[in-house]
Amino acid sequence: MTANARRKILVTSALPYANGSLHLGHLLEQVQTDIWVRFQKSRGHDCLYVCADDAHGTAIMLTAEKLGITAEQQIASIRQEHERDSAGFLIGFDNFYSTHSEENRFWCESIYQRLKDNGHIASRTITQAFDPEKQLFLADRFIKGTCPRCKTEDQYGDNCEACGATYSPAELIDPVSAISGAIPVKKESTHFFFKLPEYEAMLKEWLASGTLQPQVANKLREWTDAGLQEWDISRDAPYFGFEIPGEPGKYFYVWLDAPIGYIASFQHYCDRTGHDFDSYWQPDTDTELYHFIGKDIINFHGLFWPAVLYGAGLRTPTAVYVHGFLTVNGTKMSKSRGTFIKAGTYLEHLDAEYLRYYFAAKLNASVDDIDLNLEDFVQRVNSDVVGKIVNIASRCAGFLRKGFDNKLTSTCAEQQLVEDFIGGGDAIAALYEQREFNKAMREIVALADRANQYIDEKKPWVLAKQEGTGQQVHEVCSVGINLFRVLMTYLKPVLPAMAEKAEAFLNCSLDWSALDAPLLDHELARFKPLLTRIDSKHVAAMVEASAEAQTEAVAPPAKAPLPAAQATQPRGDIIQFEDFARIDLRIVEIVAAEHVEGADKLLRLTLSLGDSDSPADQKQVFAGIKSAYQPEDLVGKLTVMVVNLAPRKMRFGVSEGMVLAAGPGGKELFLLEPHAGARPGMQVK
C-alpha cells in the first residue's frame, strides 16, 4: 500500500485562552486535530501542527491583578499547565508558543502596516461605556444589569442567559460594571477599524470556493447578505497586549493578534529548525494550510481572518474545519453535576487514550455537537479496544510464547484474509482524510470482529490440547498477530501510546506504507498488557472530583462582539425531558408579602405549602414582581412555585424557590394562578 505524492501541510487548532485550565471541550478539538495530523504523518506527508496560548486581553490583566501578580506571570503559569495537560492527552504539537512573543509583535505590526499602507485601516471617534472607578473602558461582557426583555437580573451586556435575547449594553436596565460595581458612564475615544466591507467580493468568492463546510458557509453568508461592518481592531489602555505603533495608549484587539499567533508560532518553529517559512504563508504555493476550530468562532476564521491575510498579501487557508460543542450525558457541561471536567482532573483518574478513542468514535466532518455519554464511554472503550482489538493480540501471544519461542510462521496460512485487511486501508485512509473518524473506527472494529471470528472458528485453545496440531496452532496465531498488526497501524493516529507498546511487542514499526505483506518468520517480543478495561468507579470518582472543584470564575473577555445587523439569536440551552420531569411544581398560598429595603424590583414572599401555619410548611422566596404588584394585593392568593430549586443566597437573605410568572415585564407581569379547587401543596402536572 502506498500513499500519494508527499504533501507539505501546516495545521493549527484554536488557541486556548491563557486565563484558565483546559477542559474536555478544549481536548475535543486538540484530539481531533492531533489524530488528523498523525494520520497525515503516518502516510508519509510533511505535516506540522502548531498552536499557542492566546495570551492577551482585559480578562488576563484583571485576573493577574486579582492574584497580585503580573500578567506575564499569569500567562507563564497557565502556559505551563496547558502544555502539561495537552502532553497528558498525547497531543503532538510540533510547536506550542504564546501570542505574547516578539514574533507575534512583529507580525501584528507588519500586517497592520501593510493594511494601513493599502488604505484598509480607518479611524473614528466612538462612544463607549467607561468604568469611572477602574478607569477603563468596558467591553459588553464586563457590564451587567437587568435584561430589557425578560427582566432577569444579573445578566451580561450582550445577551441574556435566561431568555437568550441579544442586545447592546445601552439597553440593559440598571447597568453596572461587572469589575467594580460602579455605574458606567459614556466616554469618547478614537478607535481603529479594518475596512471589512471592501473585501465583500473577495469573501463571497471565498465562501463559494468549498473551503468551508456548507453549513458554515451558509451561516457566514448571513453576514455578507446583511452588509459587512468595519471591524474594530483597537482597544484603549489599560490593556494587556501590543501597543499599536505610533498610537500611544492604543492596543491591538486580542482577536486581531490571536490568529496572527498561528503565523508567529510557525515562525518560531522555523527559526529553531531551519524549516522554510515563506513557502507556507506566501500566495500561490503548493503547501496546504488548515485550521481546526469550534463553531463559536467561525466569524473570525471565516470572514475577518481570510480578509486580513488577503489584504496583507499573504495566503488564505486551504480549508477551515469546524466542529460542534462537547456535551456530557446529553447536556451542557455543568460544574454542579460534575460534568465540567478539567483535563487535569480527567488525567488524575483515567487513561487519556480512553477518551481519544471515544472522541474518534464520535467525531465526523459535520458541525454537530458531540456527546460524551459516560456509560457509553465505558462500554464502548471496553468492548471495542480491550474486548476486540487487544484481545486478538493477548489470546494469540500466549500460544506463540509457550510453544513457538515467540516466532511467527515462515508462510501465511491465510494470505487472502491478511490481504483483505491490508486492502481495506485505502477506504479507511479516505475516511481519516475526510475527518469521518467515526466511520473509520467502525471499519476498523468490523475488521477486528472478522479477526476474532477467525480465531474463534479455528479454536487454537482446543487445538493446543490435541496431538499433532501444533503447526495449526502456530499458523492460526501467526495470522492473528498479522491481523492485529494491520489494525494497530490503522489505529495508531488515535492510540499512539498503545501503538508504541504494540510496536515493542511486534518488534517492528507500525508504518502505513509498510503494509504490503504479512510478517513472516518474524520474532516477537514478550507480550505485555496494552490497555486495561475502564473501571466505572474511576469515572464516578472523576465526576465527584469535578463537582467538588469549585473555583471562582472571572468574567470571560468579549472576544466576539456582533454588530446588530449581524447578530444571531441564540436558542438557549436545550434540556432533556428527564431534566424537566425533575422539576417539582406545587400550588402555594402567599401568606405574607413585603417590600425589600434597598431592592428596586424584589418582594419578599412567605409561601405556604400546606394547611398549617407551621414554619416547616413555609418557604421564603424573593420575586422580581414589584413593578406589577403591591404586597397587600398578594396576601391570600394561590400561585405556582418550583419547590425543589436549590436555595440561593442573596444580598437580602436566602431565596428558597421560585414563583412562576409570565408577561413582557413592567406592569404586565402576571403570577400563574391555579384553577378553582386547587389547594396549597397540590402538585402541578
XYZ file of C-alpha atoms in Angstrom:
685
model
C 0.000 0.000 0.000
C 1.480 3.362 -0.975
C 0.417 6.915 -0.171
C 0.047 9.697 -2.682
C 2.786 12.205 -3.504
C 4.348 13.798 -0.433
C 2.373 16.850 0.685
C 3.555 19.835 2.747
C 0.841 20.632 5.286
C 0.583 23.157 8.120
C -2.201 22.586 10.669
C -3.426 24.672 13.599
C -6.126 24.397 16.231
C -7.749 27.322 18.031
C -5.573 28.954 20.658
C -6.676 28.194 24.236
C -7.135 31.343 26.286
C -4.423 31.826 28.906
C -6.850 32.620 31.692
C -7.889 29.189 32.881
C -7.421 25.435 32.702
C -8.076 23.249 29.692
C -11.297 21.248 29.913
C -12.606 18.356 27.848
C -14.165 20.749 25.335
C -10.691 22.043 24.501
C -9.427 18.479 24.266
C -12.124 17.517 21.767
C -10.571 19.940 19.292
C -6.965 19.146 20.113
C -7.595 15.399 19.828
C -9.432 15.818 16.515
C -6.550 17.881 15.130
C -3.874 15.573 16.521
C -5.491 12.461 15.018
C -5.650 14.096 11.596
C -2.027 15.270 11.810
C -0.766 11.878 12.998
C -2.660 10.236 10.144
C -1.004 12.537 7.590
C 2.411 11.787 9.059
C 1.693 8.048 9.008
C 1.028 8.349 5.278
C 4.443 9.889 4.759
C 3.448 13.541 4.400
C 5.347 16.532 5.794
C 2.624 17.653 8.227
C 3.286 20.175 11.001
C 0.984 21.073 13.898
C 1.486 24.432 15.626
C -0.520 26.151 18.312
C -0.087 28.725 21.088
C -1.723 30.240 24.116
C -3.964 33.233 23.405
C -2.300 35.447 25.986
C -3.727 38.971 25.702
C -6.821 40.878 26.755
C -8.548 42.614 29.648
C -9.569 39.383 31.405
C -5.958 38.262 31.822
C -4.968 41.689 33.103
C -7.769 41.605 35.699
C -7.004 38.045 36.810
C -3.341 38.909 37.340
C -4.344 41.993 39.315
C -6.651 39.916 41.488
C -3.902 37.371 42.162
C -1.352 40.066 42.911
C 0.993 39.013 40.105
C 1.987 40.433 36.739
C 0.128 39.489 33.577
C 3.363 37.898 32.316
C 3.491 35.675 35.410
C -0.157 34.730 34.927
C 0.235 33.627 31.317
C 3.509 31.803 32.040
C 1.812 29.755 34.755
C -1.189 28.913 32.575
C 1.031 28.032 29.618
C 2.921 25.523 31.751
C -0.370 23.937 32.817
C -1.740 23.882 29.259
C 1.389 22.228 27.879
C 1.358 19.635 30.666
C -2.301 18.700 30.119
C -2.028 18.607 26.320
C 1.006 16.345 26.629
C -1.001 14.163 29.018
C -3.508 13.627 26.223
C -0.652 12.805 23.802
C -1.184 15.928 21.686
C 1.840 16.022 19.393
C 2.433 19.722 18.812
C 5.419 20.438 16.617
C 5.428 23.858 18.246
C 3.404 25.330 21.111
C 4.057 29.008 21.745
C 2.418 32.187 23.050
C 0.861 35.204 21.388
C 2.826 37.310 23.881
C 6.024 36.911 21.883
C 8.320 39.067 19.801
C 7.440 37.028 16.710
C 3.777 37.841 17.201
C 4.512 41.508 17.872
C 6.475 41.654 14.605
C 3.712 40.055 12.541
C 0.924 42.131 14.148
C 2.795 45.334 13.381
C 3.786 44.156 9.902
C 0.257 43.088 8.891
C -1.253 46.246 10.367
C 1.223 48.432 8.471
C 0.535 46.616 5.190
C -3.202 47.107 5.655
C -2.710 50.748 6.591
C -0.412 51.410 3.618
C -3.052 49.895 1.323
C -5.761 52.167 2.722
C -7.653 49.459 4.584
C -7.493 50.985 8.092
C -9.911 53.708 9.219
C -10.121 55.682 12.464
C -13.014 57.493 14.111
C -14.334 58.533 17.490
C -16.773 56.220 19.216
C -18.653 56.382 22.499
C -18.259 53.514 24.954
C -19.190 52.519 28.470
C -16.449 53.522 30.915
C -15.822 52.376 34.479
C -15.052 55.573 36.416
C -13.705 53.611 39.376
C -11.325 51.284 37.483
C -10.627 53.915 34.813
C -11.080 51.564 31.892
C -13.465 51.068 29.008
C -15.858 48.171 29.457
C -16.455 45.509 26.869
C -20.013 44.187 26.700
C -19.212 41.143 28.814
C -17.918 43.348 31.625
C -21.255 45.096 32.050
C -24.140 43.541 33.975
C -27.713 44.554 34.572
C -31.324 43.517 34.162
C -32.349 42.009 30.829
C -34.500 44.508 28.885
C -36.640 41.663 27.509
C -37.423 39.258 30.358
C -36.285 41.460 33.265
C -33.944 38.807 34.682
C -31.308 40.436 36.861
C -27.522 39.982 36.789
C -27.200 39.447 33.015
C -24.215 40.341 30.834
C -24.236 43.299 28.477
C -24.515 41.366 25.223
C -27.006 38.560 25.875
C -29.375 37.136 28.469
C -28.705 33.647 29.740
C -32.313 33.342 30.918
C -34.267 34.129 27.731
C -31.495 34.107 25.090
C -32.086 37.666 23.906
C -29.211 39.646 22.391
C -28.912 43.387 22.873
C -26.426 46.208 23.412
C -25.218 47.294 26.872
C -27.120 50.568 26.420
C -30.367 48.579 26.543
C -29.615 46.987 29.927
C -31.704 48.150 32.853
C -29.627 49.480 35.758
C -26.246 48.537 34.229
C -23.190 48.249 36.459
C -19.555 47.366 35.888
C -19.010 43.645 36.488
C -15.494 44.568 37.615
C -16.070 47.243 40.254
C -19.852 47.536 40.603
C -19.682 51.191 39.575
C -22.305 52.669 37.284
C -20.743 53.025 33.810
C -20.562 56.433 32.164
C -20.302 57.283 28.472
C -16.899 58.356 27.191
C -15.491 59.065 23.746
C -12.344 57.530 22.327
C -10.617 57.185 18.964
C -10.589 53.621 17.586
C -9.070 51.966 14.541
C -11.072 49.796 12.156
C -10.308 47.236 9.494
C -12.375 48.085 6.393
C -14.009 44.688 6.050
C -16.739 45.864 3.605
C -14.026 46.481 0.991
C -13.499 42.690 0.890
C -17.111 41.757 0.230
C -16.472 40.436 -3.292
C -13.403 38.515 -2.181
C -15.270 36.979 0.758
C -18.274 35.962 -1.325
C -15.915 34.146 -3.680
C -14.156 32.597 -0.666
C -17.480 31.369 0.775
C -18.362 29.765 -2.564
C -14.969 28.077 -3.007
C -15.628 24.921 -0.979
C -13.032 25.974 1.588
C -15.661 25.795 4.323
C -18.243 23.182 5.236
C -21.592 24.013 3.574
C -23.324 24.716 6.906
C -20.561 27.127 7.903
C -20.516 28.924 4.547
C -24.297 29.339 4.679
C -24.108 30.788 8.192
C -21.423 33.274 7.194
C -23.461 34.375 4.175
C -25.905 35.864 6.684
C -23.160 38.375 7.490
C -22.341 39.228 3.879
C -26.031 39.409 2.954
C -26.733 41.778 5.850
C -23.884 44.058 4.806
C -20.433 43.786 6.331
C -19.407 46.267 9.007
C -15.965 47.713 9.672
C -14.171 45.687 12.348
C -12.881 47.458 15.450
C -9.288 46.240 15.915
C -8.129 48.543 18.731
C -8.605 48.821 22.482
C -7.707 51.568 24.935
C -5.242 51.456 27.807
C -5.103 49.917 30.315
C -4.896 46.726 28.278
C -2.556 43.735 28.218
C -1.356 43.348 24.658
C 0.720 45.049 21.956
C 0.579 48.802 21.616
C -0.201 50.000 18.087
C 2.908 51.675 16.620
C 2.617 55.456 16.653
C -0.619 55.398 18.657
C 0.160 55.812 22.376
C -2.425 54.210 24.652
C -3.973 52.211 21.802
C -3.580 48.429 21.646
C -4.287 45.722 19.095
C -7.538 43.960 19.958
C -6.887 40.403 21.138
C -8.887 38.941 18.252
C -6.524 40.594 15.775
C -3.342 39.253 17.315
C -4.708 35.796 18.266
C -4.948 34.303 14.744
C -1.716 36.055 13.792
C -0.341 33.846 16.567
C -0.577 30.934 14.116
C 1.986 32.697 11.934
C 4.150 33.624 14.917
C 4.200 30.080 16.293
C 5.229 28.721 12.907
C 7.886 31.445 12.595
C 9.291 30.311 15.942
C 9.312 26.696 14.740
C 11.122 27.638 11.522
C 13.677 29.750 13.342
C 14.650 26.868 15.603
C 14.521 24.092 12.991
C 15.524 25.789 9.743
C 12.200 24.945 8.096
C 11.172 27.114 5.138
C 8.707 29.746 6.386
C 7.812 31.614 3.196
C 6.582 28.596 1.277
C 3.728 28.177 3.773
C 2.465 31.759 4.037
C 3.065 33.338 0.652
C 0.303 33.206 -2.001
C 0.357 30.701 -4.861
C 2.381 27.991 -3.116
C 1.837 24.242 -3.274
C 1.680 23.956 0.519
C -1.572 23.425 2.437
C -2.902 25.328 5.473
C -5.732 24.022 7.671
C -7.412 25.482 10.767
C -9.420 23.294 13.174
C -11.860 25.401 15.226
C -15.153 25.325 17.121
C -18.352 26.696 15.647
C -18.430 29.616 18.109
C -15.553 31.426 16.348
C -16.391 30.939 12.675
C -16.869 34.667 12.064
C -13.244 35.387 12.914
C -11.781 32.489 10.943
C -14.270 32.550 8.092
C -14.517 36.296 7.426
C -12.059 38.555 9.264
C -9.009 36.280 9.094
C -9.040 35.498 5.347
C -9.721 39.163 4.568
C -6.825 40.304 6.774
C -4.484 37.755 5.184
C -5.565 38.692 1.684
C -5.216 42.411 2.392
C -1.715 41.882 3.790
C -0.580 39.935 0.739
C -0.461 36.550 2.492
C -2.075 33.255 1.565
C -5.532 32.270 2.763
C -6.279 28.868 4.364
C -6.760 25.777 2.235
C -9.688 24.900 4.496
C -11.210 25.750 7.862
C -12.592 22.652 9.603
C -15.326 23.374 12.145
C -16.601 21.031 14.837
C -19.518 21.279 17.254
C -19.554 21.704 21.011
C -18.994 18.953 23.565
C -21.895 17.938 25.784
C -21.695 15.430 28.632
C -24.554 12.982 29.210
C -26.662 14.897 26.715
C -26.459 18.340 28.317
C -24.150 21.325 28.538
C -21.142 20.732 30.762
C -22.097 21.592 34.337
C -19.958 22.254 37.413
C -22.822 21.362 39.759
C -23.292 17.956 38.111
C -19.551 17.314 37.933
C -19.584 17.189 34.134
C -17.494 20.338 33.634
C -14.347 18.235 33.637
C -10.897 19.773 33.512
C -8.213 17.999 31.525
C -6.054 17.647 34.622
C -8.914 16.137 36.643
C -9.576 13.556 33.936
C -5.903 12.560 33.824
C -5.864 12.009 37.587
C -8.438 9.228 37.178
C -8.367 7.786 33.648
C -6.059 6.934 30.765
C -6.015 9.610 28.058
C -6.379 7.021 25.291
C -9.813 6.011 26.523
C -11.070 9.485 25.659
C -9.043 9.733 22.444
C -10.735 6.585 21.162
C -14.202 7.651 22.280
C -13.849 11.047 20.624
C -12.656 9.334 17.436
C -15.671 7.030 17.561
C -17.981 10.076 17.690
C -16.260 12.729 15.537
C -17.219 13.356 11.926
C -16.938 16.095 9.309
C -20.094 17.938 10.399
C -20.570 20.778 12.887
C -22.987 18.762 15.036
C -22.345 18.678 18.774
C -20.518 15.661 20.206
C -21.903 13.979 23.332
C -19.709 12.254 25.892
C -22.141 9.779 27.433
C -20.189 8.380 30.360
C -21.947 4.991 30.422
C -21.485 4.544 26.678
C -17.882 5.731 27.073
C -17.097 2.863 29.455
C -18.962 0.270 27.409
C -17.576 1.264 24.026
C -13.924 1.503 25.037
C -14.059 -1.766 26.973
C -15.840 -3.533 24.121
C -14.052 -2.131 21.068
C -10.498 -1.518 22.213
C -9.968 -4.006 25.027
C -12.520 -6.686 24.179
C -11.824 -6.784 20.446
C -8.507 -5.189 19.444
C -6.301 -6.019 22.441
C -7.979 -9.400 22.749
C -6.591 -10.520 19.388
C -3.006 -9.998 20.488
C -3.395 -11.285 24.033
C -5.110 -14.551 23.068
C -2.533 -15.350 20.353
C 0.628 -14.190 22.131
C 0.426 -16.794 24.886
C 0.399 -19.730 22.474
C 3.294 -18.288 20.462
C 5.393 -17.739 23.585
C 4.747 -21.157 25.108
C 5.090 -23.300 22.032
C 6.953 -21.431 19.343
C 9.553 -19.150 21.005
C 7.603 -16.022 20.078
C 8.231 -16.584 16.391
C 5.746 -16.346 13.533
C 5.407 -18.926 10.770
C 7.519 -18.602 7.618
C 4.429 -18.752 5.392
C 0.982 -17.235 5.793
C -1.824 -19.772 6.144
C -4.500 -17.167 5.352
C -2.872 -14.952 2.752
C -6.180 -13.737 1.317
C -7.562 -12.785 4.721
C -4.471 -10.724 5.546
C -4.559 -9.101 2.106
C -8.230 -8.213 2.630
C -7.283 -6.417 5.856
C -4.461 -4.574 4.098
C -6.704 -3.772 1.152
C -9.214 -2.100 3.475
C -6.644 0.541 4.300
C -7.406 2.778 1.337
C -11.044 3.226 2.382
C -10.030 3.824 5.999
C -7.412 6.357 4.873
C -10.044 8.212 2.847
C -12.264 8.424 5.933
C -9.398 9.783 8.043
C -8.632 12.359 5.340
C -12.279 13.486 5.282
C -12.329 13.659 9.131
C -15.003 10.962 9.227
C -13.261 9.374 12.186
C -16.395 7.659 13.466
C -16.793 5.797 10.186
C -13.106 4.877 10.188
C -13.468 3.414 13.687
C -16.488 1.383 12.564
C -14.496 -0.045 9.664
C -11.592 -0.933 11.962
C -13.848 -2.557 14.555
C -15.611 -4.518 11.805
C -12.213 -5.888 10.753
C -11.464 -6.728 14.391
C -14.730 -8.669 14.529
C -13.589 -10.661 11.473
C -10.246 -11.371 13.121
C -11.869 -12.590 16.334
C -14.349 -14.649 14.344
C -11.460 -16.321 12.510
C -9.726 -17.182 15.792
C -12.988 -18.405 17.352
C -13.624 -20.679 14.384
C -10.097 -22.169 14.498
C -10.111 -22.510 18.309
C -6.354 -22.643 18.957
C -7.031 -23.341 22.663
C -8.730 -26.588 21.614
C -6.113 -27.476 19.033
C -3.331 -26.946 21.580
C -4.709 -29.819 23.651
C -4.721 -32.259 20.727
C -1.869 -34.382 19.385
C -0.263 -33.382 16.086
C -1.946 -29.992 15.766
C 0.971 -27.777 16.797
C 1.513 -26.453 13.286
C -2.137 -25.418 13.033
C -1.923 -23.544 16.330
C 1.211 -21.812 15.076
C -0.470 -20.827 11.814
C -3.694 -19.552 13.394
C -1.889 -17.437 15.980
C 0.571 -16.091 13.414
C -2.334 -14.994 11.223
C -3.993 -13.426 14.262
C -0.887 -11.411 15.079
C -0.630 -10.215 11.479
C -4.253 -9.093 11.546
C -3.584 -7.289 14.829
C -0.585 -5.548 13.249
C -2.766 -4.179 10.437
C -5.460 -2.993 12.858
C -2.970 -1.227 15.128
C -1.428 0.510 12.130
C -4.847 1.920 11.308
C -5.425 2.896 14.964
C -2.006 4.454 15.543
C -3.208 8.055 14.917
C -5.880 7.569 17.592
C -3.969 5.447 20.130
C -0.297 6.447 19.800
C 0.808 5.164 23.230
C -0.905 1.814 22.745
C 0.607 1.646 19.266
C 4.064 2.227 20.757
C 3.533 -0.706 23.122
C 2.290 -2.794 20.198
C 5.413 -1.890 18.212
C 7.569 -3.099 21.105
C 5.643 -6.395 21.171
C 5.618 -6.828 17.388
C 9.269 -5.839 17.154
C 8.513 -3.589 14.169
C 7.205 -0.113 13.462
C 3.582 0.356 12.507
C 4.021 2.253 9.266
C 1.082 2.566 6.909
C 3.430 2.430 3.916
C 4.905 -0.860 5.170
C 1.595 -2.713 4.920
C 2.407 -4.552 1.704
C 2.860 -8.083 3.063
C 2.439 -10.062 6.290
C 5.228 -10.533 8.808
C 6.840 -13.930 8.164
C 9.434 -15.854 10.152
C 9.474 -12.848 12.448
C 10.414 -12.866 16.126
C 8.129 -11.123 18.611
C 8.972 -9.649 21.995
C 7.244 -10.800 25.160
C 3.644 -9.590 25.248
C 2.758 -7.008 27.883
C -0.707 -5.574 28.595
C -1.563 -2.846 26.099
C -4.630 -1.258 27.695
C -6.801 -2.324 30.618
C -10.559 -2.042 30.929
C -12.153 1.119 32.297
C -13.411 0.691 35.849
C -16.662 2.630 36.273
C -15.681 3.635 39.789
C -12.848 5.725 38.334
C -15.334 7.568 36.133
C -17.546 8.190 39.170
C -14.539 9.468 41.122
C -13.679 11.859 38.280
C -17.220 13.249 38.253
C -17.200 13.610 42.027
C -13.837 15.404 41.950
C -15.114 17.740 39.244
C -18.195 18.601 41.290
C -16.055 19.355 44.322
C -13.671 21.623 42.398
C -15.420 24.956 42.914
C -13.355 27.809 41.514
C -14.279 31.457 41.378
C -14.730 32.366 37.717
C -13.587 35.599 36.132
C -15.917 37.111 33.531
C -14.723 35.985 30.082
C -13.417 38.549 27.639
C -15.697 39.996 24.997
C -13.993 38.299 22.088
C -16.941 38.194 19.760
C -18.960 41.402 19.655
C -21.567 41.099 16.910
C -22.784 44.181 15.020
C -26.523 44.462 15.490
C -27.251 43.696 11.830
C -25.129 40.571 12.019
C -26.023 39.210 15.457
C -27.826 35.907 15.702
C -30.456 34.967 18.262
C -29.342 32.051 20.481
C -31.947 29.433 21.172
C -30.817 28.940 24.758
C -29.734 25.662 26.354
C -31.702 22.602 25.297
C -32.752 20.403 28.230
C -33.917 16.830 28.069
C -37.405 15.725 29.186
C -35.813 13.871 32.101
C -34.369 17.151 33.385
C -37.739 18.887 33.099
C -39.512 15.997 34.801
C -37.381 16.518 37.924
C -38.891 19.991 38.454
C -41.396 19.832 41.340
C -44.185 22.380 40.765
C -46.578 22.939 43.683
C -49.559 25.119 44.474
C -48.654 27.546 47.284
C -50.516 30.242 49.213
C -48.917 33.664 49.654
C -49.350 34.177 53.389
C -47.170 37.293 53.604
C -45.628 39.781 51.185
C -43.453 42.814 51.863
C -41.125 45.288 50.221
C -37.387 44.550 50.397
C -35.400 47.514 51.650
C -32.735 48.506 49.132
C -34.215 46.445 46.272
C -35.944 48.115 43.343
C -37.715 45.074 41.914
C -37.992 42.464 44.646
C -40.779 41.477 47.008
C -40.226 39.065 49.895
C -42.920 36.390 49.794
C -43.741 33.872 52.500
C -45.342 30.861 50.830
C -47.293 28.055 52.465
C -47.235 24.542 51.019
C -49.853 23.160 53.421
C -52.865 23.948 55.510
C -50.956 24.516 58.742
C -49.144 27.627 59.922
C -46.074 25.556 60.780
C -42.757 27.068 59.587
C -41.909 23.633 58.173
C -44.653 24.141 55.594
C -43.484 27.631 54.648
C -40.751 28.932 52.345
C -39.279 32.368 51.702
C -38.882 33.498 48.102
C -37.603 36.778 46.660
C -39.549 37.539 43.475
C -38.858 40.299 40.950
C -42.526 41.307 40.623
C -42.598 44.637 42.488
C -43.346 46.575 39.288
C -46.647 44.716 38.820
C -47.947 44.010 42.342
C -48.405 45.733 45.673
C -47.611 43.437 48.633
C -51.036 43.810 50.191
C -52.726 42.654 46.985
C -50.872 39.338 47.031
C -51.708 38.020 50.505
C -54.111 35.114 50.300
C -53.515 34.422 46.598
C -52.560 30.980 45.302
C -49.741 30.653 42.789
C -47.340 28.062 41.362
C -43.855 27.537 42.804
C -40.765 25.480 41.933
C -40.159 23.914 45.341
C -37.082 21.757 44.649
C -34.848 24.569 43.443
C -31.607 24.812 45.425
C -31.692 27.731 47.910
C -29.920 30.836 46.627
C -28.141 33.204 48.990
C -28.902 36.806 48.033
C -27.887 40.144 49.499
C -31.251 40.376 51.266
C -31.459 36.801 52.542
C -31.959 33.253 51.261
C -34.487 32.575 48.491
C -35.845 29.016 48.814
C -37.522 28.578 45.459
C -39.137 30.393 42.547
C -42.670 31.518 41.779
C -43.773 31.349 38.159
C -44.933 34.421 36.258
C -45.443 35.392 32.629
C -45.572 38.555 30.568
C -43.317 41.078 28.852
C -42.388 42.804 32.134
C -43.087 46.034 33.915
C -46.719 46.258 34.977
C -47.590 43.474 32.525
C -46.250 40.681 34.697
C -48.712 38.047 35.869
C -48.280 35.382 38.540
C -49.517 31.991 37.397
C -52.721 31.358 39.317
C -54.124 27.803 39.597
C -57.655 26.809 38.681
C -60.536 26.665 41.135
C -60.348 23.785 43.563
C -56.589 23.907 43.871
C -55.148 23.852 47.366
C -51.690 24.506 48.834
C -49.295 21.584 48.482
C -51.033 20.171 45.406
C -48.565 19.075 42.725
C -48.881 20.626 39.267
C -48.764 18.033 36.469
